[in-house]
Short mmCIF file of C-alpha atoms in Angstrom, two decimals:
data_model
loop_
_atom_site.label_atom_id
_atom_site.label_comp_id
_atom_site.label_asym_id
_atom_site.label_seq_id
_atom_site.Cartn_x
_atom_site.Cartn_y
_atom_site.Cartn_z
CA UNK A 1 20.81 4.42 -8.51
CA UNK A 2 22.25 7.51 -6.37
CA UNK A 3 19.23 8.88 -4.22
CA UNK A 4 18.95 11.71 -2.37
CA UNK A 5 16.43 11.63 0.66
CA UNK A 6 15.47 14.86 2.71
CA UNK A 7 14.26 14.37 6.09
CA UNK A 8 15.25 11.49 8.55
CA UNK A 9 11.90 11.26 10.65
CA UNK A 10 9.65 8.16 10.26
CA UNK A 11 9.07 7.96 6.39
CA UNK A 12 12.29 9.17 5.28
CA UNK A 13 14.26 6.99 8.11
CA UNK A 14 12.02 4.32 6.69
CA UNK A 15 12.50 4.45 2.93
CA UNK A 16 16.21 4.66 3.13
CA UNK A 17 16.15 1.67 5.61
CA UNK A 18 14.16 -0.17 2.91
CA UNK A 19 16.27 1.08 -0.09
CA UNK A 20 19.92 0.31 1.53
CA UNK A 21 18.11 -3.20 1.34
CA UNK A 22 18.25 -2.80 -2.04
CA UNK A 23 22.09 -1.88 -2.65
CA UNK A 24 20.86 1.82 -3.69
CA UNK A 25 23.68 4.91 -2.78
CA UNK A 26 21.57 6.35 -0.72
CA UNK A 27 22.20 10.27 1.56
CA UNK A 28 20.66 11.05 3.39
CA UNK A 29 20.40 14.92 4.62
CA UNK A 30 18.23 16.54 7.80
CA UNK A 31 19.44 19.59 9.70
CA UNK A 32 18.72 17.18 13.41
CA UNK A 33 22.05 16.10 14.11
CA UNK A 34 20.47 13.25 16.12
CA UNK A 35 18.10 11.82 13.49
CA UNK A 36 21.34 11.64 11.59
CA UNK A 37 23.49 9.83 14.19
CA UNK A 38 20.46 7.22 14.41
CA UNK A 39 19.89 6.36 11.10
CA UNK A 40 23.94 6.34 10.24
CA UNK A 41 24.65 3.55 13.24
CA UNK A 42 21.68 1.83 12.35
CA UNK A 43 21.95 1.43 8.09
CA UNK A 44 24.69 1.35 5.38
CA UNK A 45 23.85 5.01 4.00
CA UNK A 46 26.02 8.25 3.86
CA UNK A 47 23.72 11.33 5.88
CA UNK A 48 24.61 14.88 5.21
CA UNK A 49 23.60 17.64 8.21
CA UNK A 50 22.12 20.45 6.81
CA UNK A 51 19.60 22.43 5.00
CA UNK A 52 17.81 20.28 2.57
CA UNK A 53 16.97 23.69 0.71
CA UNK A 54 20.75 25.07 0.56
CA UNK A 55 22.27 25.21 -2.66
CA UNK A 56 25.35 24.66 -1.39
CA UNK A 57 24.32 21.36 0.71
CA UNK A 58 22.79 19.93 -2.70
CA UNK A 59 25.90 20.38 -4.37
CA UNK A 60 27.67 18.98 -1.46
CA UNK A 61 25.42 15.48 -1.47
CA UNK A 62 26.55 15.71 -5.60
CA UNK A 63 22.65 16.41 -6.60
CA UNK A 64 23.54 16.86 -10.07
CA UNK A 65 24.41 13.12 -10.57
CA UNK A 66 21.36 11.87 -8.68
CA UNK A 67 18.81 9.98 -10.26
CA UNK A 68 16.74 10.36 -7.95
CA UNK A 69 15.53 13.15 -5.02
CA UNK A 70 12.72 12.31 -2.15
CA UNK A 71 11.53 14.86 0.09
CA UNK A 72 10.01 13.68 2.72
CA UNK A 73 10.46 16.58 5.50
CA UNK A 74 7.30 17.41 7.98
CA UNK A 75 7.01 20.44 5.97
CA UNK A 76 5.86 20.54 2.58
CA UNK A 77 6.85 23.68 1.55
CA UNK A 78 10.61 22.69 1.92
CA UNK A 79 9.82 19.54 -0.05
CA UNK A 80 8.80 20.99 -2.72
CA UNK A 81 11.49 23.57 -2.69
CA UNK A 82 13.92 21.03 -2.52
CA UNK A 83 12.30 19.28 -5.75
CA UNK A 84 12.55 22.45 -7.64
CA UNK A 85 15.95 23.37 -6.76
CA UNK A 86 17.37 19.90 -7.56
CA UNK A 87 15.53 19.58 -10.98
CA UNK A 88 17.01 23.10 -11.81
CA UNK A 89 20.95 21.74 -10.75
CA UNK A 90 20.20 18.62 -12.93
CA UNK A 91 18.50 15.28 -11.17
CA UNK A 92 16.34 13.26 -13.18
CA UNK A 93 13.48 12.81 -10.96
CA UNK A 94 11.95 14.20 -7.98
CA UNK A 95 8.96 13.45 -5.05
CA UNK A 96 7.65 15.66 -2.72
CA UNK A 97 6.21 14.45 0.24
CA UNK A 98 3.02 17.16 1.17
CA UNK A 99 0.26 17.47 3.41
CA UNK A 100 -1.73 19.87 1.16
CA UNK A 101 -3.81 17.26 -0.58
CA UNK A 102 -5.55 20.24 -2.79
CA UNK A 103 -2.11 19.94 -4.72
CA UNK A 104 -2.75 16.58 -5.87
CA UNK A 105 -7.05 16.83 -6.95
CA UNK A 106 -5.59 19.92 -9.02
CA UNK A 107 -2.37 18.12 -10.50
CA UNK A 108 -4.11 18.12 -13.70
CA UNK A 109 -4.44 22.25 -13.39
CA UNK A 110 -1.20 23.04 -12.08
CA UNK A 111 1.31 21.25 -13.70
CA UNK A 112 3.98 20.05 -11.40
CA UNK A 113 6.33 17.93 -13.86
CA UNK A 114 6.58 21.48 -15.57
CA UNK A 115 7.98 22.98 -12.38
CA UNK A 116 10.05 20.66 -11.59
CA UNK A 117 8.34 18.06 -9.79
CA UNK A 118 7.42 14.44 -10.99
CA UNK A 119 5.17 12.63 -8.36
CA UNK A 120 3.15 14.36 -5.04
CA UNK A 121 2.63 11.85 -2.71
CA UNK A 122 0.54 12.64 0.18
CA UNK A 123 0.78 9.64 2.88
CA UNK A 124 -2.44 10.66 5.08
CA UNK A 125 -4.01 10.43 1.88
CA UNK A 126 -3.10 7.22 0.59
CA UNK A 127 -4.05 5.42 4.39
CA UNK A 128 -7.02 7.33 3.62
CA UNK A 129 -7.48 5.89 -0.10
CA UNK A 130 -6.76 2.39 1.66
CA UNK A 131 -9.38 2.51 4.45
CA UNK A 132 -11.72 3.13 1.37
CA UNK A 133 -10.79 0.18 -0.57
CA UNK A 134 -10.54 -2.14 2.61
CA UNK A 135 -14.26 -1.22 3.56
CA UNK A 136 -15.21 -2.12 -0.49
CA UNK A 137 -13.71 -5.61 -0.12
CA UNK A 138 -15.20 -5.78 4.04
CA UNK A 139 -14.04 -10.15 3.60
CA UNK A 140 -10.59 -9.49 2.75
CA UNK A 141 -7.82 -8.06 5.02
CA UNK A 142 -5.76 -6.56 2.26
CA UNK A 143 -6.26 -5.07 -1.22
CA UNK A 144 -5.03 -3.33 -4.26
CA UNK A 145 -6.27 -2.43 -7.34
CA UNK A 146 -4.92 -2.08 -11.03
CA UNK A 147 -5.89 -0.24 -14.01
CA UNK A 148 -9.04 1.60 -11.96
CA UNK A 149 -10.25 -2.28 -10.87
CA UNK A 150 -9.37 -3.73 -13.72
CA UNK A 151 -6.94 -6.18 -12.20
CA UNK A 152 -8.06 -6.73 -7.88
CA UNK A 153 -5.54 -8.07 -5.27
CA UNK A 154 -6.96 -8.98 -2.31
CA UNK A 155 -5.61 -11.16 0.43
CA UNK A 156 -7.77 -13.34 2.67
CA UNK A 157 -6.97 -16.13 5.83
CA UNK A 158 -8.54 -18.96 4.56
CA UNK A 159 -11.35 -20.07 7.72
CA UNK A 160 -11.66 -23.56 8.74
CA UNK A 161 -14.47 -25.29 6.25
CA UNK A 162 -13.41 -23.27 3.33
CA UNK A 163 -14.41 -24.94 -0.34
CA UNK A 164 -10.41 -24.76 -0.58
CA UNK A 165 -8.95 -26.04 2.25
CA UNK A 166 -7.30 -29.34 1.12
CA UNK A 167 -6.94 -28.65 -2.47
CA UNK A 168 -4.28 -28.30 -4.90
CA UNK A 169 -4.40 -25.06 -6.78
CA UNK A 170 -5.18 -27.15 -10.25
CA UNK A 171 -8.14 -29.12 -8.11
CA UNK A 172 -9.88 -24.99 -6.50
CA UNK A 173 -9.45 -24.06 -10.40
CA UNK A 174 -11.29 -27.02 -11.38
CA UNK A 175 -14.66 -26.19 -8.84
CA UNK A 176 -15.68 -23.32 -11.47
CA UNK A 177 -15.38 -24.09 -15.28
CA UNK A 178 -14.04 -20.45 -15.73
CA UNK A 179 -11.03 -19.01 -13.89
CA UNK A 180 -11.05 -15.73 -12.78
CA UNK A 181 -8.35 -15.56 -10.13
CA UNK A 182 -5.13 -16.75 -9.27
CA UNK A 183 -3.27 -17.46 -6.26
CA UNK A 184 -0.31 -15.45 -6.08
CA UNK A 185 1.67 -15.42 -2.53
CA UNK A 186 0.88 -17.17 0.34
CA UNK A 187 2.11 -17.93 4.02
CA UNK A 188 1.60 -21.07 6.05
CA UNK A 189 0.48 -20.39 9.69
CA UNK A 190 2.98 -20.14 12.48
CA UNK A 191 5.71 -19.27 9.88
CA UNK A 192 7.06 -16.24 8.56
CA UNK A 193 7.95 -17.92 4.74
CA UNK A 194 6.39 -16.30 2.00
CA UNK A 195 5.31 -19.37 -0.54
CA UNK A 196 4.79 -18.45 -4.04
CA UNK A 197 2.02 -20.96 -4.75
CA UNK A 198 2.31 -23.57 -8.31
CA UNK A 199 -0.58 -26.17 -9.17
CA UNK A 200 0.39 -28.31 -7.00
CA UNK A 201 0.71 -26.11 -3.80
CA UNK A 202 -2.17 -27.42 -1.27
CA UNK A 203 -4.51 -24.94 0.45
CA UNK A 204 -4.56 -25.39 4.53
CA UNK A 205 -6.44 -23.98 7.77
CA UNK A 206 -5.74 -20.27 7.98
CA UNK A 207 -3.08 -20.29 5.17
CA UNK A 208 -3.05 -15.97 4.53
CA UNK A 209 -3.10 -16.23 0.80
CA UNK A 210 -3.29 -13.12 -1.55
CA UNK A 211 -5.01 -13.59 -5.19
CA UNK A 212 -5.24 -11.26 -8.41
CA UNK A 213 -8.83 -11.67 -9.42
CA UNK A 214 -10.70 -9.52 -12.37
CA UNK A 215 -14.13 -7.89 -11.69
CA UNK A 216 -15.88 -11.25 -11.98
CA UNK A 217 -13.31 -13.45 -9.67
CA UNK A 218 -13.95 -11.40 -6.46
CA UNK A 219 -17.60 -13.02 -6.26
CA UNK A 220 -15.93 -16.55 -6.92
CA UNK A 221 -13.13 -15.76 -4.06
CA UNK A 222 -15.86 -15.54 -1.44
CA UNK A 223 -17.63 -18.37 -2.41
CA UNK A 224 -14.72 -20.24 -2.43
CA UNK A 225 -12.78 -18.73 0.98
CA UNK A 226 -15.58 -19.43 2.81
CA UNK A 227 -15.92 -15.68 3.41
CA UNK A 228 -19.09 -13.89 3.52
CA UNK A 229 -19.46 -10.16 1.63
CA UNK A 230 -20.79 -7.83 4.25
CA UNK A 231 -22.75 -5.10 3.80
CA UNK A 232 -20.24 -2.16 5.20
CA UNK A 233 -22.45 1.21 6.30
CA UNK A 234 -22.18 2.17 9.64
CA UNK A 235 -18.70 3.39 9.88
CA UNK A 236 -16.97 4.87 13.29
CA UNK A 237 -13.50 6.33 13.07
CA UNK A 238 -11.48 7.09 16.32
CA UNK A 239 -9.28 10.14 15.98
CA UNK A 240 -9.64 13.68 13.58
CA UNK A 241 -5.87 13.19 12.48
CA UNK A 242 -5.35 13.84 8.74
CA UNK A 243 -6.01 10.27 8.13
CA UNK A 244 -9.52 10.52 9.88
CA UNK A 245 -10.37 13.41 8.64
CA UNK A 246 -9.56 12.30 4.79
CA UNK A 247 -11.01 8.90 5.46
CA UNK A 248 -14.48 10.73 6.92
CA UNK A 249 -14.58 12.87 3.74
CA UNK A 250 -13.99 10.13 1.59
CA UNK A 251 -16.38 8.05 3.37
CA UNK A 252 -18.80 10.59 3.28
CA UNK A 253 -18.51 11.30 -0.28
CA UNK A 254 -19.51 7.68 -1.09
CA UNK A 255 -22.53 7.82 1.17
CA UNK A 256 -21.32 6.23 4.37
CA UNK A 257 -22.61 6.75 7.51
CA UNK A 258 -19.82 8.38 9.43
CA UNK A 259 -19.28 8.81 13.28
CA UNK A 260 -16.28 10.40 14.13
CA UNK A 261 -15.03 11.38 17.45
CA UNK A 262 -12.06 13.57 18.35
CA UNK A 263 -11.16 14.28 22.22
CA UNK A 264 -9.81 17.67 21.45
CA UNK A 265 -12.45 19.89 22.10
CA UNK A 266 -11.08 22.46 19.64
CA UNK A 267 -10.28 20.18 16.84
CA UNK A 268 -13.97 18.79 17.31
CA UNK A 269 -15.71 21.42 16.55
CA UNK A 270 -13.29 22.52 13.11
CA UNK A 271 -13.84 19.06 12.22
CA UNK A 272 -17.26 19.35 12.23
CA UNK A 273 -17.65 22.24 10.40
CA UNK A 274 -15.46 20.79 7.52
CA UNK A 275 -17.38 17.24 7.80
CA UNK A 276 -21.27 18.80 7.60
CA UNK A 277 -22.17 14.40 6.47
CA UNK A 278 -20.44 13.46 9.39
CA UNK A 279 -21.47 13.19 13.36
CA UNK A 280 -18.55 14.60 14.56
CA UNK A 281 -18.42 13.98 18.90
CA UNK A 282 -16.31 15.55 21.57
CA UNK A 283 -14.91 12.64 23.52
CA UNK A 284 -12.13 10.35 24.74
CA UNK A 285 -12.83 6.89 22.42
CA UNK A 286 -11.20 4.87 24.74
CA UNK A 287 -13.97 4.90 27.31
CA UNK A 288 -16.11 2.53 26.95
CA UNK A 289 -19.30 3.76 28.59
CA UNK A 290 -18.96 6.41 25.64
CA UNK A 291 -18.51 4.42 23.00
CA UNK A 292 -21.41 2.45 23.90
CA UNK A 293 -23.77 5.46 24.59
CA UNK A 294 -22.67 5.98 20.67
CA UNK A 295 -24.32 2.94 19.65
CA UNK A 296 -20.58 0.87 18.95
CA UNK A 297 -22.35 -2.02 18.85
CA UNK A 298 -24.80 -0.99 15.56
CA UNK A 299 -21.30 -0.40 13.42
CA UNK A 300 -20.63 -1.87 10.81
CA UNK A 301 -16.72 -1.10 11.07
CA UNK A 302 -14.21 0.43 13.51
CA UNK A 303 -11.06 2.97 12.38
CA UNK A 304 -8.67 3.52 14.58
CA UNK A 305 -6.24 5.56 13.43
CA UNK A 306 -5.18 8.30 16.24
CA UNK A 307 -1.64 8.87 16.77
CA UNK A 308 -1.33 6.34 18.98
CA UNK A 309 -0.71 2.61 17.73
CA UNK A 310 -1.14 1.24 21.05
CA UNK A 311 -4.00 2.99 21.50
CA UNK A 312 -5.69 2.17 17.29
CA UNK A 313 -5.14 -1.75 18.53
CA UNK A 314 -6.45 -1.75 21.59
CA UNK A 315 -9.62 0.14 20.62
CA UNK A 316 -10.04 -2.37 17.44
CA UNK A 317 -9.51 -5.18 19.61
CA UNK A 318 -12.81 -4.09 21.96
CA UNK A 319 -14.68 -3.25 19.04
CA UNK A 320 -14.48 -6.58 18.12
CA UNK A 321 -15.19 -7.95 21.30
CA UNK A 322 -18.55 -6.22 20.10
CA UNK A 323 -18.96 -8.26 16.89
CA UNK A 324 -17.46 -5.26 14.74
CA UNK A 325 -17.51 -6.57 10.89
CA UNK A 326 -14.15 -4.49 9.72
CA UNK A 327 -11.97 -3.45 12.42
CA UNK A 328 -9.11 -1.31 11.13
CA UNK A 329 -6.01 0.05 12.55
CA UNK A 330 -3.52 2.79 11.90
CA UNK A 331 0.13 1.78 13.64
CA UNK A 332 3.66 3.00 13.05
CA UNK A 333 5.27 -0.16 14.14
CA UNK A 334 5.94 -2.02 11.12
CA UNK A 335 6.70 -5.37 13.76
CA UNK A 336 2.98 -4.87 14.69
CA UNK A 337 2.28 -6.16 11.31
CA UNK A 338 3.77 -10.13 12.46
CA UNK A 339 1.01 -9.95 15.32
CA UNK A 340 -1.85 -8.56 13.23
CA UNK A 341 -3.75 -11.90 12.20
CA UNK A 342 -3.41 -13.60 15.93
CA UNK A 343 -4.59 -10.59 17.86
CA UNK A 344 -7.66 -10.29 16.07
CA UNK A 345 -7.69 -6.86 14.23
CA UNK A 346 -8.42 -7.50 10.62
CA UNK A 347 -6.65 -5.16 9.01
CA UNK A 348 -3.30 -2.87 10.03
CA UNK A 349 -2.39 0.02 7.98
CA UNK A 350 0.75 2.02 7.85
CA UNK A 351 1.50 5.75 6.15
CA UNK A 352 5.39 5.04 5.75
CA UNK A 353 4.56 1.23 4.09
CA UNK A 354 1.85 2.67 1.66
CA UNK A 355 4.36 6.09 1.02
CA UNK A 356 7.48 3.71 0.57
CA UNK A 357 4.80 0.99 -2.05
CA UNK A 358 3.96 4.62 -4.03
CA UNK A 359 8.26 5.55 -4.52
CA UNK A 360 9.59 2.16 -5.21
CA UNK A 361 8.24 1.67 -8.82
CA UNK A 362 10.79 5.00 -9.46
CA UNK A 363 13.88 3.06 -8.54
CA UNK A 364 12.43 -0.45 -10.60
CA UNK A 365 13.61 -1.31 -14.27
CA UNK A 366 11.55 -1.26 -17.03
CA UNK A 367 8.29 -0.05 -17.02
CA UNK A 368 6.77 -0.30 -13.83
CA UNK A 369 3.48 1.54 -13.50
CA UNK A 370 2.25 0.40 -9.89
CA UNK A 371 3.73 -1.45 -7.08
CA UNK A 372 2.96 -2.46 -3.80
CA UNK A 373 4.24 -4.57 -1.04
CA UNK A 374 2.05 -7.34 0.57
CA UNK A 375 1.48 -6.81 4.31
CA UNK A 376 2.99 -9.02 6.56
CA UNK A 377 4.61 -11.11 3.25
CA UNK A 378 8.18 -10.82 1.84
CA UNK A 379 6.90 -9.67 -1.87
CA UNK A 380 6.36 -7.33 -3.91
CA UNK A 381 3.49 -6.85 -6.86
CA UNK A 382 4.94 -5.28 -9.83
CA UNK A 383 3.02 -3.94 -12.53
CA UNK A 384 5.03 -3.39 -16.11
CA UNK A 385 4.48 -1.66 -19.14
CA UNK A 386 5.60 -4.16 -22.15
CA UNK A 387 7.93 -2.57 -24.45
CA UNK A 388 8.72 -3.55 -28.08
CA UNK A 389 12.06 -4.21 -26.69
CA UNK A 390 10.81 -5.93 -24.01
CA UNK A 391 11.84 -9.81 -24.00
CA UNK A 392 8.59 -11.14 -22.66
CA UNK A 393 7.03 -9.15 -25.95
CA UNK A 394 5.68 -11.69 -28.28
CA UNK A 395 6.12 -14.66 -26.09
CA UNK A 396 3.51 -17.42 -24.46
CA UNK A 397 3.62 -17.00 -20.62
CA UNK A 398 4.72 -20.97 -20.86
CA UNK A 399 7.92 -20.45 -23.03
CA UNK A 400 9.25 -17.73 -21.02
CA UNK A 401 11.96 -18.29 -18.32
CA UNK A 402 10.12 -17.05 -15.92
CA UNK A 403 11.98 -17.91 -11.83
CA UNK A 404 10.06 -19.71 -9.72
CA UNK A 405 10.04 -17.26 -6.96
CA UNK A 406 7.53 -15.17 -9.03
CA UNK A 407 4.51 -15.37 -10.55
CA UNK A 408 2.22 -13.51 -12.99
CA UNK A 409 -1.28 -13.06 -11.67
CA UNK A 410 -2.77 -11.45 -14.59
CA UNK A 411 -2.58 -8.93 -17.85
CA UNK A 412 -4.42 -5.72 -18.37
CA UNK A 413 -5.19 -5.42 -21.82
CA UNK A 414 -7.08 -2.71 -23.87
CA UNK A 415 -8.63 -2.07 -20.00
CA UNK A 416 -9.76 -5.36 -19.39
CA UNK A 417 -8.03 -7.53 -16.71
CA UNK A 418 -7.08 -11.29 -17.96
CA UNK A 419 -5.96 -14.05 -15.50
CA UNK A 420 -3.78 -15.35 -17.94
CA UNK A 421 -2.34 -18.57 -17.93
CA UNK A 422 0.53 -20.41 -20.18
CA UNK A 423 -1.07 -20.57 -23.63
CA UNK A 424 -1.86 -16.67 -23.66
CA UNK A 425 1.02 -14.28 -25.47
CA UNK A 426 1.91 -11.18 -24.07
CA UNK A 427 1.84 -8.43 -26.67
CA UNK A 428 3.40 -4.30 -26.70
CA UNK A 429 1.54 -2.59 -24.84
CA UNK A 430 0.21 -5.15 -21.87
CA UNK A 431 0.64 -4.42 -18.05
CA UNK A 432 1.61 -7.39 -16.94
CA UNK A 433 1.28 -7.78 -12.52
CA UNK A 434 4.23 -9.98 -11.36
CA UNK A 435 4.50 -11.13 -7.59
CA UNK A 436 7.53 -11.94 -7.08
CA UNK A 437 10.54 -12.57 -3.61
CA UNK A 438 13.08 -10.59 -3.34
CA UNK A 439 15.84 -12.61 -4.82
CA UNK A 440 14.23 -12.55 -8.21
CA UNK A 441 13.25 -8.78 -8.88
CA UNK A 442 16.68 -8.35 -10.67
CA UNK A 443 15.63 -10.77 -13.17
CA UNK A 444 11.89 -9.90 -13.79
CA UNK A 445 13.21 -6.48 -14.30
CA UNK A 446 15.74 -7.95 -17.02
CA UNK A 447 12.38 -9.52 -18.40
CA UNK A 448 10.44 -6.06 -19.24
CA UNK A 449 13.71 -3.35 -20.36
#
C-alpha cells in the first residue's frame, strides 16, 4: 500500500516506524526540517518538507495514487484539512488524528465519510476508553473487547498456586465441563518469545498469558488464574491532561468515585468546573505527605497519566507500596513496556500504541473489523469479516490450513461470542478473532479475501 502520513512527532514518527516494518511505501511529510532528518536516518521511508495542507506538496508526495492518508499533526484542524483535500485529489481512504472528541460522540450527526473523511481517531480518548475497561477487569493487566463484549481478551500473569500452573491446556479445559475461554498468546518469564499456546503447551509460574473468553469465561478465568475480582471504586488520577480529564468524565459517568489532582493552579480550577462528580485538588501528586492527607491509602486504584512517564511510574510504584488494587500508568516509552511486569505497576498504557492498534486494520486484507496489538507480546489480534469468497467460508476450523503461529480464539456470531474449537464451521457472515506472529499475517489475510 502507498501511505501518506502528516506529522512526524510521536504518533506519526511512531506509525510509520511500525508500518516500514511492514514493507508499506510510506512519506512521510512535516514542515520541521528536523523531525524529518530524524525519522529519515532512523527508518526506510521517503519524508517530504512541507505543508501537509498545500496542494501542491500533495501532488508532490503523488496523493492521488495513495491508498491511504493519516494525519496525525498536533493540530486537528490541519488534519482534517488534509483529509478533505486528499479525498477531493483522489485517495481512497483517510484518518484524522483530533483532539476535539465532540467530533466523534456526534459522528453519527455530522457525517464525516461524506466530507471526505473515513475514521476520527482521538488518542487521549482511546487511553481514556482503556483506563475504563482496565478498571472493569481490576485482575487482569490487559484487555480488549469485541462485538460490544461479546468476545473479551484479557491478559493475566499467572500467580504462584494458580489451579493452572502445571497443566497442559487440554488438562485446564478439562477442570470445567464447559469451555468458555481459550488461551491465545503467551510468554514464558525472563524471555521476550511470544508462544502461541496448542493442547499440549504447559502453564508455569508467572507465564503472562492472554485468553479470548465470552461473557461467561471471565468468571471461570479468575477462578482458574488464581486471581481475585476486586471491587474497583475509589479511583485517584494524577494529572488533568486530556487523558485525565476524559478518564475522570468517563469515570464519573459510570459512578466512580473520582479524585483528581492537577498542580496547575489554573488548570485546577477549569477542571473542576467541567468535572462537578469529581474532587478536583490543587497540588503537586508527587508529595507524599499530600497524597496521604488525600486518603491514598482508601483507593481502590491509582492513574498516573501526567506528561511525564518517569514521573506516572514512579507515582504507581508508591501507590502500591500502599496496597493500591489497580495501579495504572500513562508512558511514552514503548521500551518501558519490557520492564512493566518486574517493576510492579500493573498496567502501562500508551496513546501512540492504542492510535497505531485503531489504523492498522486499514492497511490489513480482507475484512478486518478490529485489531489490536498485545502489550509487551509480538502479536497481533485480528478480527475478520467472513466473505462468501472467503476460503475459511464453509469450512470446520480442523480442516483448514490454518499456520501454527496463529490461533483462533473465538467467533462472533448473530452477537453472541463462541470459543470455537475444531468441529465448529465457520459460515458468511462470522467475525472470526485470530492471534497470530508476525510471520504469518500474510497468510491469515490470504485466508479471509
Amino acid at each position: 500500500m502507498r501511505i501518506i502520513i502528516a506529522g512526524a512527532g510521536e504518533v506519526g514518527f511512531h506509525l510509520a516506524k511500525l508500518l516500514s516494518y511492514e514493507s508499506q511505501n510510506i512519506i512521510l511529510i512535516d514542515s520541521k526540517k528536523e523531525s524529518l532528518t530524524y525519522a529519515d536516518n532512523h527508518l526506510d521511508i521517503k519524508v517530504l518538507k512541507g505543508d501537509a495542507t498545500s496542494i501542491s506538496v500533495l501532488k508532490e508526495a503523488k496523493v492521488e495514487e495513495s491508498d491511504l492518508v493519516i494525519g496525525v499533526t498536533s493540530s486537528e484542524t490541519t488534519n482534517i484539512t488534509l483529509c478533505l483535500l486528499a479525498k477531493q485529489l483522489g485517495c481512497k481512504q483517510t484518518i484524522a488524528r483530533i483532539s476535539n472528541t465532540e467530533f466523534i460522540v456526534n459522528k453519527d450527526l455530522i457525517q464525516f465519510d461524506e466530507l471526505g473523511i473515513d475514521e476520527l481517531i482521538s488518542p487521549e480518548e482511546l487511553a481514556a476508553s482503556e483506563i475504563q475497561l482496565l478498571l472493569n477487569q481490576s485482575a487482569f493487566f490487559d484487555t480488549y473487547e469485541f462485538e460490544d463484549g461479546a468476545l473479551i481478551m484479557v491478559g493475566v500473569t499467572l500467580p504462584k498456586g494458580a489451579p493452572f500452573i502445571g497443566k497442559t491446556v487440554k488438562g485446564a479445559a478439562k477442570i470445567y465441563p464447559e469451555l468458555h475461554f481459550m488461551p491465545i498468546a503467551m510468554q514464558r518469564v525472563g524471555t521476550q518469545f511470544t508462544l502461541i499456546p496448542r493442547g499440549d503447551t504447559v502453564f508455569k509460574d508467572k507465564d503472562q498469558v492472554y485468553f479470548v473468553t465470552d461473557r461467561k469465561g471471565v468468571d471461570e478465568l479468575y477462578k482458574l488464574t488464581g486471581k481475585k475480582k476486586e471491587e474497583i471504586k475509589n479511583v485517584m488520577i494524577l494529572g488533568g491532561s486530556k487523558v485525565g480529564y476524559n478518564a475522570a468524565r468517563d469515570l464519573c459517568g459510570k459512578k466512580f468515585n473520582v479524585k483528581l489532582l492537577e498542580k496547575n493552579k489554573e488548570k485546577a480550577f477549569d477542571l473542576a468546573d467541567r468535572l462537578p462528580n469529581a474532587l478536583v485538588i490543587n497540588g503537586d501528586g508527587r508529595n507524599v505527605e499530600l497524597l496521604e492527607e488525600e486518603s491514598l491509602e482508601s483507593m481502590d486504584a491509582f492513574i498516573a497519566v501526567t506528561g511525564n512517564s518517569e514521573t506516572n511510574i514512579m507515582s504507581c510504584l508508591m501507590a502500591r507500596s500502599k496496597n493500591i488494587k489497580k495501579t495504572i500508568a500513562l508512558v511514552e516509552n514503548m521500551d518501558y513496556f519490557q520492564l512493566s511486569q518486574s517493576i510492579g505497576v500493573d498496567t502501562l498504557i500508551n496513546k501512540k500504541l492504542l492510535a497505531a492498534n485503531n489504523i492498522f486494520r486499514y492497511i490489513r486484507r480482507g475484512e478486518v473489523v478490529a485489531l489490536t496489538r498485545l502489550n509487551n507480546l509480538n502479536a497481533e489480534i485480528l478480527e475478520f469479516e467472513v466473505k462468501e469468497s472467503s476460503k475459511v467460508n464453509g469450512q470446520l476450523i480442523k480442516e483448514i490450513a490454518f499456520p501454527r503461529a496463529a490461533i483462533i480464539g473465538g467467533i462472533v456470531r448473530n452477537d453472541m461470542g463462541n470459543i470455537a474449537l475444531g468441529d465448529f464451521k465457520i459460515l458468511e457472515g462470522d467475525r472470526v478473532v485470530v492471534c497470530c506472529l508476525p510471520d504469518s499475517i500474510s497468510k491469515i489475510e490470504r485466508l479471509f479475501i
